[in-house]
Short mmCIF file of C-alpha atoms and ligand atoms in Angstrom, two decimals:
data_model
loop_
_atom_site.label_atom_id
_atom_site.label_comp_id
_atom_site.label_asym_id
_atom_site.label_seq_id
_atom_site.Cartn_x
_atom_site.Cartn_y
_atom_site.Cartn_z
CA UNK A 1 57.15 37.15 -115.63
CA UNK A 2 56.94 37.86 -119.57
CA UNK A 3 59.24 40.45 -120.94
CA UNK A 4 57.16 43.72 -120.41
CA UNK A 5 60.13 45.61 -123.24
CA UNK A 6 61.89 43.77 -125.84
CA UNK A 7 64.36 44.11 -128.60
CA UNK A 8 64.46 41.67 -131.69
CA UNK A 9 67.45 42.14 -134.27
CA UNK A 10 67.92 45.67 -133.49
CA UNK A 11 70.79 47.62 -135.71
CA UNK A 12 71.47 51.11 -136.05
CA UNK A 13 73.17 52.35 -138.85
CA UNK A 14 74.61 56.11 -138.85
CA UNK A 15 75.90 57.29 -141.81
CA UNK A 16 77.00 54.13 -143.22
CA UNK A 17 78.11 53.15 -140.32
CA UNK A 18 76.86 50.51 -137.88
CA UNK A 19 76.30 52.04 -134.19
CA UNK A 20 74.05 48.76 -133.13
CA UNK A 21 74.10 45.11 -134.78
CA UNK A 22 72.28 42.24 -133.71
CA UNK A 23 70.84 43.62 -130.29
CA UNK A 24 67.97 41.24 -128.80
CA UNK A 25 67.28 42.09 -125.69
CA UNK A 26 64.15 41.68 -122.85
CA UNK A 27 62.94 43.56 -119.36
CA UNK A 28 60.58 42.56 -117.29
CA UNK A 29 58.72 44.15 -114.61
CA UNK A 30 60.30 44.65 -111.05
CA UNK A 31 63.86 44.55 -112.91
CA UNK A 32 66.83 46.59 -112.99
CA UNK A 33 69.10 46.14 -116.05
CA UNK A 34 72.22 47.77 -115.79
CA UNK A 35 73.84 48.91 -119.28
CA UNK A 36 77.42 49.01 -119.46
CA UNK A 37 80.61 49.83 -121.99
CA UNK A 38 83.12 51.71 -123.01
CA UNK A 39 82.61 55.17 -124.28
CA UNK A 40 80.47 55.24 -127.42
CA UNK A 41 79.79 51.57 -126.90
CA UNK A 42 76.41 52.55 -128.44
CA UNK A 43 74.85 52.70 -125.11
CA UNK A 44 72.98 55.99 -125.33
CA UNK A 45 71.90 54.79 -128.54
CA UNK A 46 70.21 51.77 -127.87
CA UNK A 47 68.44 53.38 -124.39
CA UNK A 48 66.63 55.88 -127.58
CA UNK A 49 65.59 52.64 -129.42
CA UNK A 50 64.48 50.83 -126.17
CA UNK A 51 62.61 53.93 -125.10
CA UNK A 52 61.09 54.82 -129.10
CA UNK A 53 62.90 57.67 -129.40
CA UNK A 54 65.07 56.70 -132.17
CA UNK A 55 63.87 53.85 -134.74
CA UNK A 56 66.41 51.42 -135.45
CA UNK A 57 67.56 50.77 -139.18
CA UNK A 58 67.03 46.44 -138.46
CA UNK A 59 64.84 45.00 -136.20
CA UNK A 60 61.95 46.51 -134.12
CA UNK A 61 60.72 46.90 -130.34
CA UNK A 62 57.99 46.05 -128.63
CA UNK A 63 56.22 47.24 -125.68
CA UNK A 64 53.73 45.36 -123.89
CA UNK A 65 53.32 42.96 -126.84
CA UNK A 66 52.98 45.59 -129.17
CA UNK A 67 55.86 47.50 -131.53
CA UNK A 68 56.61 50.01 -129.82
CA UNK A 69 55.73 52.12 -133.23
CA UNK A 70 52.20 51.84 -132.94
CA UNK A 71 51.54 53.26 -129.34
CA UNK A 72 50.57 56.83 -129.31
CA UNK A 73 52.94 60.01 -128.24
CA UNK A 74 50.89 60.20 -125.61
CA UNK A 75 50.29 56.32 -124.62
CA UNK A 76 54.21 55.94 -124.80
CA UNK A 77 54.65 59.54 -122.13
CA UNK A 78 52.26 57.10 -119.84
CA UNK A 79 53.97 53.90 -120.22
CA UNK A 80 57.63 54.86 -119.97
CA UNK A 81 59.74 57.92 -119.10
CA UNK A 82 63.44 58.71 -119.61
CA UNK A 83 66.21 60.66 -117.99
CA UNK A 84 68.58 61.47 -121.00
CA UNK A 85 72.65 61.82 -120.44
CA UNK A 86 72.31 65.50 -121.37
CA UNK A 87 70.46 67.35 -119.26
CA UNK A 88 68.44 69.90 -120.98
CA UNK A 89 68.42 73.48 -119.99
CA UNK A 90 65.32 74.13 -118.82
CA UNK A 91 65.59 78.00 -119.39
CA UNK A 92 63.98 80.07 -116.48
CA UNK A 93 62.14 77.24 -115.19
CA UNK A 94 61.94 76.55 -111.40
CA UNK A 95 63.09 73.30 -109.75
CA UNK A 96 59.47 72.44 -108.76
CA UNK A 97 58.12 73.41 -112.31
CA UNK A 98 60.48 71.28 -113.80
CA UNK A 99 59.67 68.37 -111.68
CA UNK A 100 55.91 68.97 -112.27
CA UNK A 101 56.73 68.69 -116.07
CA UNK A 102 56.44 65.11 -115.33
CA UNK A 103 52.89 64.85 -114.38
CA UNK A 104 51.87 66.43 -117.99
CA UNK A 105 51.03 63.14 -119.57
CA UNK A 106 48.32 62.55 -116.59
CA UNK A 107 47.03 66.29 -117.56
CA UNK A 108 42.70 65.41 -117.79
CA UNK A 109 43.21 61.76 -115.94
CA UNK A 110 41.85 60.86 -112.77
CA UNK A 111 45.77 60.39 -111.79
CA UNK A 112 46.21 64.32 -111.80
CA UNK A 113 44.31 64.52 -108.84
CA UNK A 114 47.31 63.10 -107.45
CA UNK A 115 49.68 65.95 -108.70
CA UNK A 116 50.83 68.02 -105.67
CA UNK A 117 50.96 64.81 -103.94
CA UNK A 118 53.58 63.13 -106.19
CA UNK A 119 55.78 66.18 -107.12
CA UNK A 120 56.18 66.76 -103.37
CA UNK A 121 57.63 63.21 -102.89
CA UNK A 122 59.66 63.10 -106.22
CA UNK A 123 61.27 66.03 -104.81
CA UNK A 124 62.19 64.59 -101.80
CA UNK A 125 62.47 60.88 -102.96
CA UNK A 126 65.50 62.98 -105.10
CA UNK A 127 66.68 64.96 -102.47
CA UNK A 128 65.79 68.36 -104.46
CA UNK A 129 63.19 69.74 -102.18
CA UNK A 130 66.03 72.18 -100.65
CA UNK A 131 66.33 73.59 -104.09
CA UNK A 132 62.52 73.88 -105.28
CA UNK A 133 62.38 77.66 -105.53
CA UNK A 134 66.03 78.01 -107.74
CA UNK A 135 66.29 78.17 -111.41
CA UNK A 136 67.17 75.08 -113.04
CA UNK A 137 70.23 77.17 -114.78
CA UNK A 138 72.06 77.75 -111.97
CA UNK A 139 72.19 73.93 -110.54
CA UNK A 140 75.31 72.30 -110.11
CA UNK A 141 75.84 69.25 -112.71
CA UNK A 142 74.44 67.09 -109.96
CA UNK A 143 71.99 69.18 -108.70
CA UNK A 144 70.46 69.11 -112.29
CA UNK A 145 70.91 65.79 -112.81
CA UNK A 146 68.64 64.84 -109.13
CA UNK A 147 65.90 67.54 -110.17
CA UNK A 148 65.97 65.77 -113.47
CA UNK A 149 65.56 62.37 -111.92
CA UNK A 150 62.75 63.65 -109.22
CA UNK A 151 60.75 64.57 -112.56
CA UNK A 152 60.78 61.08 -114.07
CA UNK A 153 60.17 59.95 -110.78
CA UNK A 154 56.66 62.03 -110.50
CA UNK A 155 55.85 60.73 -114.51
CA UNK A 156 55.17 57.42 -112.45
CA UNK A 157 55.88 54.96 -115.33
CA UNK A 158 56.24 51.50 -115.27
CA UNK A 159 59.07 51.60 -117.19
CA UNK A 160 62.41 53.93 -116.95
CA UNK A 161 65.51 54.62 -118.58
CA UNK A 162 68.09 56.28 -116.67
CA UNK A 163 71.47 57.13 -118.95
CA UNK A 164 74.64 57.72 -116.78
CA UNK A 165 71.96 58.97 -113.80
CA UNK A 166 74.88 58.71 -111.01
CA UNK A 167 77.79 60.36 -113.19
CA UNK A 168 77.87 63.97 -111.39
CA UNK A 169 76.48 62.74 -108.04
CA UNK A 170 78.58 62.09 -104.82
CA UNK A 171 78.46 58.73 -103.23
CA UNK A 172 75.53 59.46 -101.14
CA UNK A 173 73.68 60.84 -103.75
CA UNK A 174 74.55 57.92 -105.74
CA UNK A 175 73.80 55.20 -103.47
CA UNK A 176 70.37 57.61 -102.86
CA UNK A 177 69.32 57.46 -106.42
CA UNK A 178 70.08 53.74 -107.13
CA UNK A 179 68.28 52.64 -103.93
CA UNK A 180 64.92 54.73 -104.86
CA UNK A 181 65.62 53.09 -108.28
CA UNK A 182 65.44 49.70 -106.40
CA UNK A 183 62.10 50.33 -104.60
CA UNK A 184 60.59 51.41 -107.63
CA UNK A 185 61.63 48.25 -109.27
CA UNK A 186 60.43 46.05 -105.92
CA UNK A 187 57.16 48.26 -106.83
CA UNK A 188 56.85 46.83 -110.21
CA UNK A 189 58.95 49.16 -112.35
CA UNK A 190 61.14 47.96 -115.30
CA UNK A 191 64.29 49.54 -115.12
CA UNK A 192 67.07 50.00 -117.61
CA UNK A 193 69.96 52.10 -116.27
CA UNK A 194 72.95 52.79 -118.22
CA UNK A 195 75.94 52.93 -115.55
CA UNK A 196 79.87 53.34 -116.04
CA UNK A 197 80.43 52.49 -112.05
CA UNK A 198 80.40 48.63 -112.71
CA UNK A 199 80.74 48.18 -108.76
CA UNK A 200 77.70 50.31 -108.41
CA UNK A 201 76.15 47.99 -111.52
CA UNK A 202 76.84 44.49 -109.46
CA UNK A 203 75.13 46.02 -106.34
CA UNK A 204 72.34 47.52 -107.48
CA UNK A 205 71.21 45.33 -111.41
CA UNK A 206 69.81 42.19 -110.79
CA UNK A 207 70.79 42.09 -114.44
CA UNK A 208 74.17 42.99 -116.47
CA UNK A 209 74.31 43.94 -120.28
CA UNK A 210 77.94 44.71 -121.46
CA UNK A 211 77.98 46.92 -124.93
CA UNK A 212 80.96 46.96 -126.96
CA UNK A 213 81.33 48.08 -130.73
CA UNK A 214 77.42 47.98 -130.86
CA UNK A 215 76.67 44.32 -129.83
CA UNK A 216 75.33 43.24 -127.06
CA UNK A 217 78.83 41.11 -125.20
CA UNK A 218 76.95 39.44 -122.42
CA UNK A 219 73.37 39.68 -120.52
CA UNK A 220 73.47 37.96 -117.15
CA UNK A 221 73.58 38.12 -113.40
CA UNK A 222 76.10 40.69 -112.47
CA UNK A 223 78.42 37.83 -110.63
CA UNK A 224 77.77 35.98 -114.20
CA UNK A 225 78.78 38.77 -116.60
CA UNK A 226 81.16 41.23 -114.73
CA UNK A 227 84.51 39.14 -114.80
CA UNK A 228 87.76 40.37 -115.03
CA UNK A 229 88.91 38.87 -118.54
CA UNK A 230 85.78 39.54 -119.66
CA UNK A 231 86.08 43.56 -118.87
CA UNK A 232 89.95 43.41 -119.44
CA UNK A 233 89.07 42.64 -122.82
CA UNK A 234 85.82 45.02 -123.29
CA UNK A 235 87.68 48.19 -121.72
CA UNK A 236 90.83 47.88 -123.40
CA UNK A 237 92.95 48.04 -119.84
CA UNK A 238 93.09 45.35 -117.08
CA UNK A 239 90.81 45.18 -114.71
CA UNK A 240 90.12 43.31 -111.24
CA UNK A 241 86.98 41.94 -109.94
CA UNK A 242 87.38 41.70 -106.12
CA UNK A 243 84.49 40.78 -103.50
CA UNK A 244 84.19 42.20 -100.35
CA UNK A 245 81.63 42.02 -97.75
CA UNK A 246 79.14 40.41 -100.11
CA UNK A 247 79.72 43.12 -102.78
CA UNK A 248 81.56 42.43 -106.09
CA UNK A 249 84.55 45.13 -106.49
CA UNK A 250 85.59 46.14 -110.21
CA UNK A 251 88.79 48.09 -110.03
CA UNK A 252 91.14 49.04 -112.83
CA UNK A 253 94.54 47.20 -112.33
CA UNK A 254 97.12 50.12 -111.76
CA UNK A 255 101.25 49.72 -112.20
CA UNK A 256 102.92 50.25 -109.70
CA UNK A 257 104.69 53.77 -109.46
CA UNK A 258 102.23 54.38 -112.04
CA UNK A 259 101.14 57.64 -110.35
CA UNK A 260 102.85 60.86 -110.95
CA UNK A 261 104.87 62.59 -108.45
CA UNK A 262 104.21 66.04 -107.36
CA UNK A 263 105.58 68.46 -110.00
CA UNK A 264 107.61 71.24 -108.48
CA UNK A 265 106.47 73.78 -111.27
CA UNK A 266 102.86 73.98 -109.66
CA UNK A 267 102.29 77.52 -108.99
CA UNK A 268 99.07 77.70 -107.31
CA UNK A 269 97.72 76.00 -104.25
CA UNK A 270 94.86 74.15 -106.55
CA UNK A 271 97.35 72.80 -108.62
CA UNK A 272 99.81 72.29 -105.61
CA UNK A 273 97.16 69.75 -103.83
CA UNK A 274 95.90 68.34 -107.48
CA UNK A 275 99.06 67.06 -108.36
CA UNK A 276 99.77 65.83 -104.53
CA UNK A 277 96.72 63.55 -104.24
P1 ADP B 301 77.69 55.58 -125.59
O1 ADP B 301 76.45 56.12 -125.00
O2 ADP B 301 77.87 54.11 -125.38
O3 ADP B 301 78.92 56.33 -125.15
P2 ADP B 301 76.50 56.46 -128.09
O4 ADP B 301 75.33 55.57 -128.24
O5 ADP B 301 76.25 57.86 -127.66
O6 ADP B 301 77.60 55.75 -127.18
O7 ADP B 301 77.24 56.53 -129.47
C1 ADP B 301 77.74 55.36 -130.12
C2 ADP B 301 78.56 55.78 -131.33
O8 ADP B 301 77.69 56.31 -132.30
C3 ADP B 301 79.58 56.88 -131.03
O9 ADP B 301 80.74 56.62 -131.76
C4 ADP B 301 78.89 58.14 -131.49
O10 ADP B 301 79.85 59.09 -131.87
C5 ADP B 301 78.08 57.63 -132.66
N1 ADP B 301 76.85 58.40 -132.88
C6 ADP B 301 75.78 58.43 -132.06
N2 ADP B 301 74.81 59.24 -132.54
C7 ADP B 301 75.30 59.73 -133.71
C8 ADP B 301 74.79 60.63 -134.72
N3 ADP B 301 73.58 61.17 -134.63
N4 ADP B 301 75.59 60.89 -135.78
C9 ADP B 301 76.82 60.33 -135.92
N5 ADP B 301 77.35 59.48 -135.01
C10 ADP B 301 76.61 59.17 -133.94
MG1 MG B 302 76.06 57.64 -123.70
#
């Protein structure tokens, strides 16, 4: 299928200095692109181009055949929706309310008809119906970061960007979010996820991009891209690619004895267990 988002020679330049270079890059519909790299990679960055949020300072996206420029505020809320790394605060706003911020660019449509229907199932699809009636505020980091995913969820776009969606969830969570990410995908949903779990990356991406220094490293199958020199080099530390069970492993290569031994000078029982484990 044709490339439903693409980026042609896009660079980002931040005062003077260049945060993107050279990034070409397509998704199609019914994919999952994983985006990986080190910290300030340029990761975040380039999800804000994808999605129109930032312009880049070279090159240009397009959307559906069109620069991405030229679609409306409103056209763009309809056609893609976006989960951002920093989850915003939401002040005195309800778990539900926030969630049913999502439906406002179907406000007037025949699709608002569908409202109730689809905030109700983003909550649970999200695992946040439990926590409809608290204050956004008061949710844990993960917490927030599920209500904030059951609200793109109920935008119903065809295309999403998720950035670091499964860094404060627990493995069920995780796993939770990534599969619903999946069916939306086998629905007909372009994905682009940024990820720092590469393991969770290889399972869950039918495509890898690896960001480093603001150009794109390598865009492939996961079992393609995510090799160990390849990451060894990227991350700066060594790193093994194992497979088990099906599943492609990425762990970081530890020395042994590497560990630290339980300090005797620990005075509370926190800090007596955290330095144990
Ligand atoms: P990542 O998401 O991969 O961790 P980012 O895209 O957030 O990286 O940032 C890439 C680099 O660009 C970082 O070094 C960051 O500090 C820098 N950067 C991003 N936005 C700005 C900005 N508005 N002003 C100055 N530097 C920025
Ligand atoms: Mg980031």
């Amino acid at each position: 299928m044709s490339a439903f988002l693409s980026a042609h020679g896009v660079g980002v330049v931040i005062e003077g200095r260049a945060i993107l270079a050279d990034v070409d890059l397509e998704v199609r519909p019914g994919e999952v692109v994983a985006l990986v790299g080190p910290n300030g990679a340029g990761k975040s960055t380039l999800l804000g181009v994808l999605s129109g949020d930032l312009g880049p300072s070279e090159g240009h996206v397009e959307l559906g055949g069109r620069r991405i420029t030229k679609h409306s505020a409103k056209d763009l809320a309809r056609q893609r929706g976006v989960q951002l790394q920093k989850q915003g605060l939401a002040f005195g706003f309800r778990v539900e309310e926030v969630v049913r911020m999502g439906r406002s660019p179907w406000y007037r449509t025949p699709a608002a008809d569908r409202d109730e229907e689809v905030v109700e199932e983003s909550l649970g699809r999200a695992d946040v119906a439990g926590l409809a009636e608290r204050l956004f505020p008061t949710l844990s980091g993960g917490e927030q970061a599920r209500t904030s995913f059951a609200r793109l969820l109920a935008q119903e776009t065809p295309l999403m960007f998720l950035d670091e969606p499964t860094a404060a969830l627990d493995i069920r969570h995780q796993e939770q979010l990534l599969g619903v990410v999946r069916e939306a995908a086998e629905a007909g949903a372009a994905v682009v996820v940024v990820l720092h779990d590469l393991s969770l990356a290889a399972a869950y991406a039918d495509r890898v991009c690896v960001l480093a220094d603001g150009r794109l490293r390598a865009d492939g199958a996961p079992a393609d891209v995510l090799t160990g020199e390849l990451l060894t080099e990227v991350y700066g530390h060594p790193v093994d690619v194992l497979h088990h069970d099906g599943n492609l492993v990425v762990v970081p290569v530890r020395a042994r004895g590497e560990r630290p031994a339980a300090t005797p000078t620990a005075t509370t029982d926190e800090e007596a267990s955290c330095s144990a484990v």
